């Protein structure tokens, strides 16, 4: 079971780009990397998922180096509403068995200031 | 379309009582997940279903916890002989298939007094 390590908290300002890095040194060949966002009193919301190199969607980018031992979630031009907890999950989501990849950890509490 | 719904939104019960928490997933989603979340912690996996069967229940803390999904849609999480340590937000999520993004409900806040 791949274990992830993220910073407990980060601060930034509106309009800045924010990068949150997750370490997963024991990532396995079949493991994918998924990021979720959670606001207070709400369930987590899917942001992005990737396996290698770079993935981009309308809200974020995910950078994964060749060794896949870490990944970086990049949020462009953040706003106050991006203040939330961000979780990195790693696991073989498609294997058909096990809860691998369903461990959220404590996440990174991102605080955006004006 | 409608998202994942959970009922009740809040439940207060006395220690030792039995509770049932309900989850209505997004129509057509075959995978359904239960988590619980304590204050300041990330969601903790409990169990997930593929269709009607529990594909993995390794996260259930003990035999007081049980979940069913008899028709492959609605799921019920059942907790017997509740303890104060069971107090948490219980989250349900569904996805079109295992491995795809999960859509979470708003959760049920359970308080055991």
Short mmCIF file of C-alpha atoms in Angstrom, two decimals:
data_model
loop_
_atom_site.label_atom_id
_atom_site.label_comp_id
_atom_site.label_asym_id
_atom_site.label_seq_id
_atom_site.Cartn_x
_atom_site.Cartn_y
_atom_site.Cartn_z
CA UNK A 1 0.00 0.00 0.00
CA UNK A 2 1.60 3.21 -1.20
CA UNK A 3 1.89 5.79 1.56
CA UNK A 4 1.68 9.49 0.77
CA UNK A 5 3.21 12.50 2.50
CA UNK A 6 1.93 16.03 2.01
CA UNK A 7 2.57 19.33 3.78
CA UNK A 8 0.05 19.90 6.55
CA UNK A 9 -0.65 23.47 5.46
CA UNK A 10 0.23 26.11 2.87
CA UNK A 11 -0.54 29.81 2.47
CA UNK A 12 -0.74 31.87 -0.70
CA UNK A 13 -2.41 34.95 -2.14
CA UNK A 14 -5.11 35.54 -4.69
CA UNK A 15 -3.88 35.44 -8.28
CA UNK A 16 -0.83 33.32 -7.49
CA UNK A 17 -0.06 29.85 -8.79
CA UNK A 18 -0.01 27.26 -6.01
CA UNK A 19 1.88 23.99 -6.18
CA UNK A 20 1.22 21.23 -3.66
CA UNK A 21 3.63 18.31 -3.71
CA UNK A 22 2.86 14.80 -2.56
CA UNK A 23 5.57 12.22 -1.91
CA UNK A 24 4.84 8.56 -2.62
CA UNK A 25 8.18 6.75 -2.61
CA UNK A 26 6.64 3.28 -2.63
CA UNK A 27 4.36 3.81 -5.60
CA UNK A 28 3.77 0.59 -7.54
CA UNK A 29 3.74 0.06 -11.28
CA UNK A 30 -0.04 -0.09 -11.54
CA UNK A 31 -0.74 2.78 -9.16
CA UNK A 32 -2.49 5.97 -10.24
CA UNK A 33 -2.37 9.32 -8.47
CA UNK A 34 -5.60 11.15 -7.66
CA UNK A 35 -6.24 14.49 -5.99
CA UNK A 36 -9.41 15.57 -4.17
CA UNK A 37 -10.49 18.91 -2.72
CA UNK A 38 -12.67 19.27 0.37
CA UNK A 39 -14.45 22.33 1.73
CA UNK A 40 -15.75 22.44 5.32
CA UNK A 41 -18.98 20.51 5.84
CA UNK A 42 -18.85 19.00 2.35
CA UNK A 43 -17.68 15.71 0.90
CA UNK A 44 -14.44 15.66 -1.11
CA UNK A 45 -14.56 16.60 -4.77
CA UNK A 46 -12.42 15.01 -7.47
CA UNK A 47 -9.86 17.35 -9.04
CA UNK A 48 -7.57 15.33 -11.26
CA UNK A 49 -6.01 11.91 -11.83
CA UNK A 50 -2.85 10.85 -13.63
CA UNK A 51 -0.32 8.10 -14.15
CA UNK A 52 2.75 9.80 -15.58
CA UNK A 53 4.10 13.04 -17.09
CA UNK A 54 1.50 15.80 -17.11
CA UNK A 55 -2.27 15.92 -16.99
CA UNK A 56 -4.28 19.11 -17.32
CA UNK A 57 -7.97 19.86 -17.00
CA UNK A 58 -10.02 23.00 -16.61
CA UNK A 59 -9.14 23.51 -12.96
CA UNK A 60 -5.65 22.11 -12.36
CA UNK A 61 -2.55 20.43 -13.69
CA UNK A 62 -0.81 17.39 -12.31
CA UNK A 63 2.92 16.95 -12.84
CA UNK A 64 4.45 13.51 -12.33
CA UNK A 65 8.22 13.03 -12.81
CA UNK A 66 9.64 10.01 -14.54
CA UNK A 67 10.36 8.08 -11.32
CA UNK A 68 6.76 8.75 -10.12
CA UNK A 69 7.92 9.01 -6.51
CA UNK A 70 6.20 12.34 -6.14
CA UNK A 71 3.54 14.43 -7.84
CA UNK A 72 2.65 18.10 -7.85
CA UNK A 73 -0.83 19.54 -8.06
CA UNK A 74 -0.73 22.97 -9.66
CA UNK A 75 -3.59 25.44 -9.21
CA UNK A 76 -3.29 28.46 -11.52
CA UNK A 77 -4.30 31.91 -10.33
CA UNK A 78 -5.97 30.88 -7.09
CA UNK A 79 -8.83 32.77 -5.52
CA UNK A 80 -10.20 32.93 -1.97
CA UNK A 81 -12.62 30.13 -2.87
CA UNK A 82 -9.70 27.75 -3.37
CA UNK A 83 -9.17 27.71 0.40
CA UNK A 84 -9.76 24.05 1.21
CA UNK A 85 -8.07 20.79 2.15
CA UNK A 86 -6.39 18.93 -0.70
CA UNK A 87 -5.80 15.18 -0.57
CA UNK A 88 -3.39 13.07 -2.60
CA UNK A 89 -4.33 9.40 -3.06
CA UNK A 90 -2.20 6.70 -4.66
CA UNK A 91 -3.36 3.24 -5.60
CA UNK A 92 -4.22 0.63 -8.18
CA UNK A 93 -7.75 1.86 -8.62
CA UNK A 94 -8.62 -0.42 -11.48
CA UNK A 95 -7.35 -3.72 -10.12
CA UNK A 96 -10.74 -5.02 -9.14
CA UNK A 97 -9.84 -5.76 -5.56
CA UNK A 98 -8.79 -4.18 -2.33
CA UNK A 99 -9.05 -0.73 -0.83
CA UNK A 100 -5.69 0.30 -2.20
CA UNK A 101 -5.76 3.95 -3.07
CA UNK A 102 -8.67 4.81 -0.81
CA UNK A 103 -6.51 6.25 1.99
CA UNK A 104 -6.97 10.00 2.23
CA UNK A 105 -4.51 10.89 4.97
CA UNK A 106 -4.74 14.32 6.60
CA UNK A 107 -4.30 16.32 3.42
CA UNK A 108 -2.91 19.82 2.89
CA UNK A 109 -4.85 22.74 4.28
CA UNK A 110 -4.45 25.53 1.70
CA UNK A 111 -5.29 29.04 2.84
CA UNK A 112 -5.61 31.79 0.25
CA UNK A 113 -5.39 35.37 1.45
CA UNK A 114 -6.52 38.55 -0.32
CA UNK B 1 -28.72 15.45 -12.56
CA UNK B 2 -29.09 14.51 -8.93
CA UNK B 3 -25.96 13.88 -6.94
CA UNK B 4 -25.34 11.47 -4.11
CA UNK B 5 -27.76 11.97 -1.27
CA UNK B 6 -27.50 10.82 2.31
CA UNK B 7 -30.10 10.63 5.02
CA UNK B 8 -30.41 11.74 7.69
CA UNK B 9 -28.12 14.74 7.55
CA UNK B 10 -27.77 14.64 11.32
CA UNK B 11 -28.37 11.84 13.78
CA UNK B 12 -28.09 12.02 17.53
CA UNK B 13 -28.37 8.75 19.40
CA UNK B 14 -27.64 7.38 22.83
CA UNK B 15 -24.79 5.06 23.57
CA UNK B 16 -25.81 1.47 22.98
CA UNK B 17 -28.50 2.23 20.43
CA UNK B 18 -28.71 0.95 16.84
CA UNK B 19 -28.54 3.34 13.87
CA UNK B 20 -28.96 3.09 10.13
CA UNK B 21 -27.49 5.57 7.68
CA UNK B 22 -28.74 5.65 4.11
CA UNK B 23 -26.98 6.49 0.87
CA UNK B 24 -28.62 7.07 -2.51
CA UNK B 25 -25.92 6.99 -5.18
CA UNK B 26 -26.03 8.59 -8.59
CA UNK B 27 -28.21 6.52 -10.87
CA UNK B 28 -26.22 3.98 -12.86
CA UNK B 29 -23.12 4.10 -10.68
CA UNK B 30 -22.01 0.57 -9.93
CA UNK B 31 -19.38 1.34 -7.29
CA UNK B 32 -20.38 2.70 -3.87
CA UNK B 33 -18.08 3.63 -1.02
CA UNK B 34 -18.51 4.40 2.67
CA UNK B 35 -16.08 6.50 4.68
CA UNK B 36 -16.13 8.16 8.06
CA UNK B 37 -14.41 11.40 8.90
CA UNK B 38 -13.48 12.72 12.32
CA UNK B 39 -12.71 16.35 12.97
CA UNK B 40 -9.35 17.38 11.51
CA UNK B 41 -8.81 14.04 9.78
CA UNK B 42 -9.19 12.87 6.23
CA UNK B 43 -11.94 10.44 5.27
CA UNK B 44 -11.29 6.92 6.55
CA UNK B 45 -12.28 4.09 4.21
CA UNK B 46 -14.85 1.64 5.59
CA UNK B 47 -16.24 -0.50 2.77
CA UNK B 48 -16.97 -0.45 -0.92
CA UNK B 49 -19.44 -2.26 -3.14
CA UNK B 50 -19.31 -3.31 -6.76
CA UNK B 51 -22.95 -3.86 -7.58
CA UNK B 52 -24.63 -5.73 -4.74
CA UNK B 53 -21.54 -7.33 -3.28
CA UNK B 54 -19.05 -5.90 -0.83
CA UNK B 55 -15.80 -5.91 -2.79
CA UNK B 56 -13.77 -4.87 0.22
CA UNK B 57 -14.89 -4.39 3.82
CA UNK B 58 -11.44 -4.26 5.33
CA UNK B 59 -12.03 -0.79 6.74
CA UNK B 60 -14.95 -1.71 8.95
CA UNK B 61 -13.58 -1.21 12.47
CA UNK B 62 -15.37 -4.15 14.13
CA UNK B 63 -18.40 -6.41 13.86
CA UNK B 64 -20.75 -3.70 15.14
CA UNK B 65 -20.55 -2.14 11.67
CA UNK B 66 -22.31 -3.68 8.70
CA UNK B 67 -23.40 -2.39 5.30
CA UNK B 68 -25.73 -3.69 2.63
CA UNK B 69 -26.64 -2.82 -0.93
CA UNK B 70 -29.29 -5.41 -1.78
CA UNK B 71 -30.33 -4.15 -5.21
CA UNK B 72 -27.12 -2.57 -6.30
CA UNK B 73 -28.33 0.97 -5.77
CA UNK B 74 -29.23 2.31 -2.31
CA UNK B 75 -26.92 1.30 0.51
CA UNK B 76 -27.43 1.27 4.25
CA UNK B 77 -24.66 1.42 6.84
CA UNK B 78 -25.76 -0.17 10.08
CA UNK B 79 -24.10 0.37 13.44
CA UNK B 80 -25.07 -1.74 16.43
CA UNK B 81 -24.49 -0.86 20.10
CA UNK B 82 -23.18 2.57 19.25
CA UNK B 83 -20.28 3.99 21.23
CA UNK B 84 -19.23 7.60 21.75
CA UNK B 85 -16.16 6.90 19.60
CA UNK B 86 -18.46 6.24 16.64
CA UNK B 87 -19.30 9.95 16.52
CA UNK B 88 -18.14 11.27 13.16
CA UNK B 89 -19.35 12.35 9.73
CA UNK B 90 -20.18 9.31 7.61
CA UNK B 91 -19.60 9.95 3.92
CA UNK B 92 -20.89 7.98 0.99
CA UNK B 93 -19.52 8.18 -2.55
CA UNK B 94 -20.35 6.53 -5.84
CA UNK B 95 -18.57 6.18 -9.15
CA UNK B 96 -19.53 4.86 -12.58
CA UNK B 97 -17.04 2.03 -12.19
CA UNK B 98 -14.33 1.12 -9.74
CA UNK B 99 -11.32 3.30 -10.24
CA UNK B 100 -13.13 6.25 -11.72
CA UNK B 101 -13.64 9.52 -9.87
CA UNK B 102 -15.84 9.30 -6.83
CA UNK B 103 -18.79 11.62 -6.27
CA UNK B 104 -19.38 12.27 -2.61
CA UNK B 105 -22.57 13.01 -0.75
CA UNK B 106 -22.85 15.69 1.94
CA UNK B 107 -22.47 13.16 4.74
CA UNK B 108 -24.41 12.20 7.84
CA UNK B 109 -23.17 13.68 11.09
CA UNK B 110 -23.58 11.03 13.79
CA UNK B 111 -23.37 12.04 17.42
CA UNK B 112 -23.44 9.39 20.11
CA UNK B 113 -24.21 10.77 23.56
#
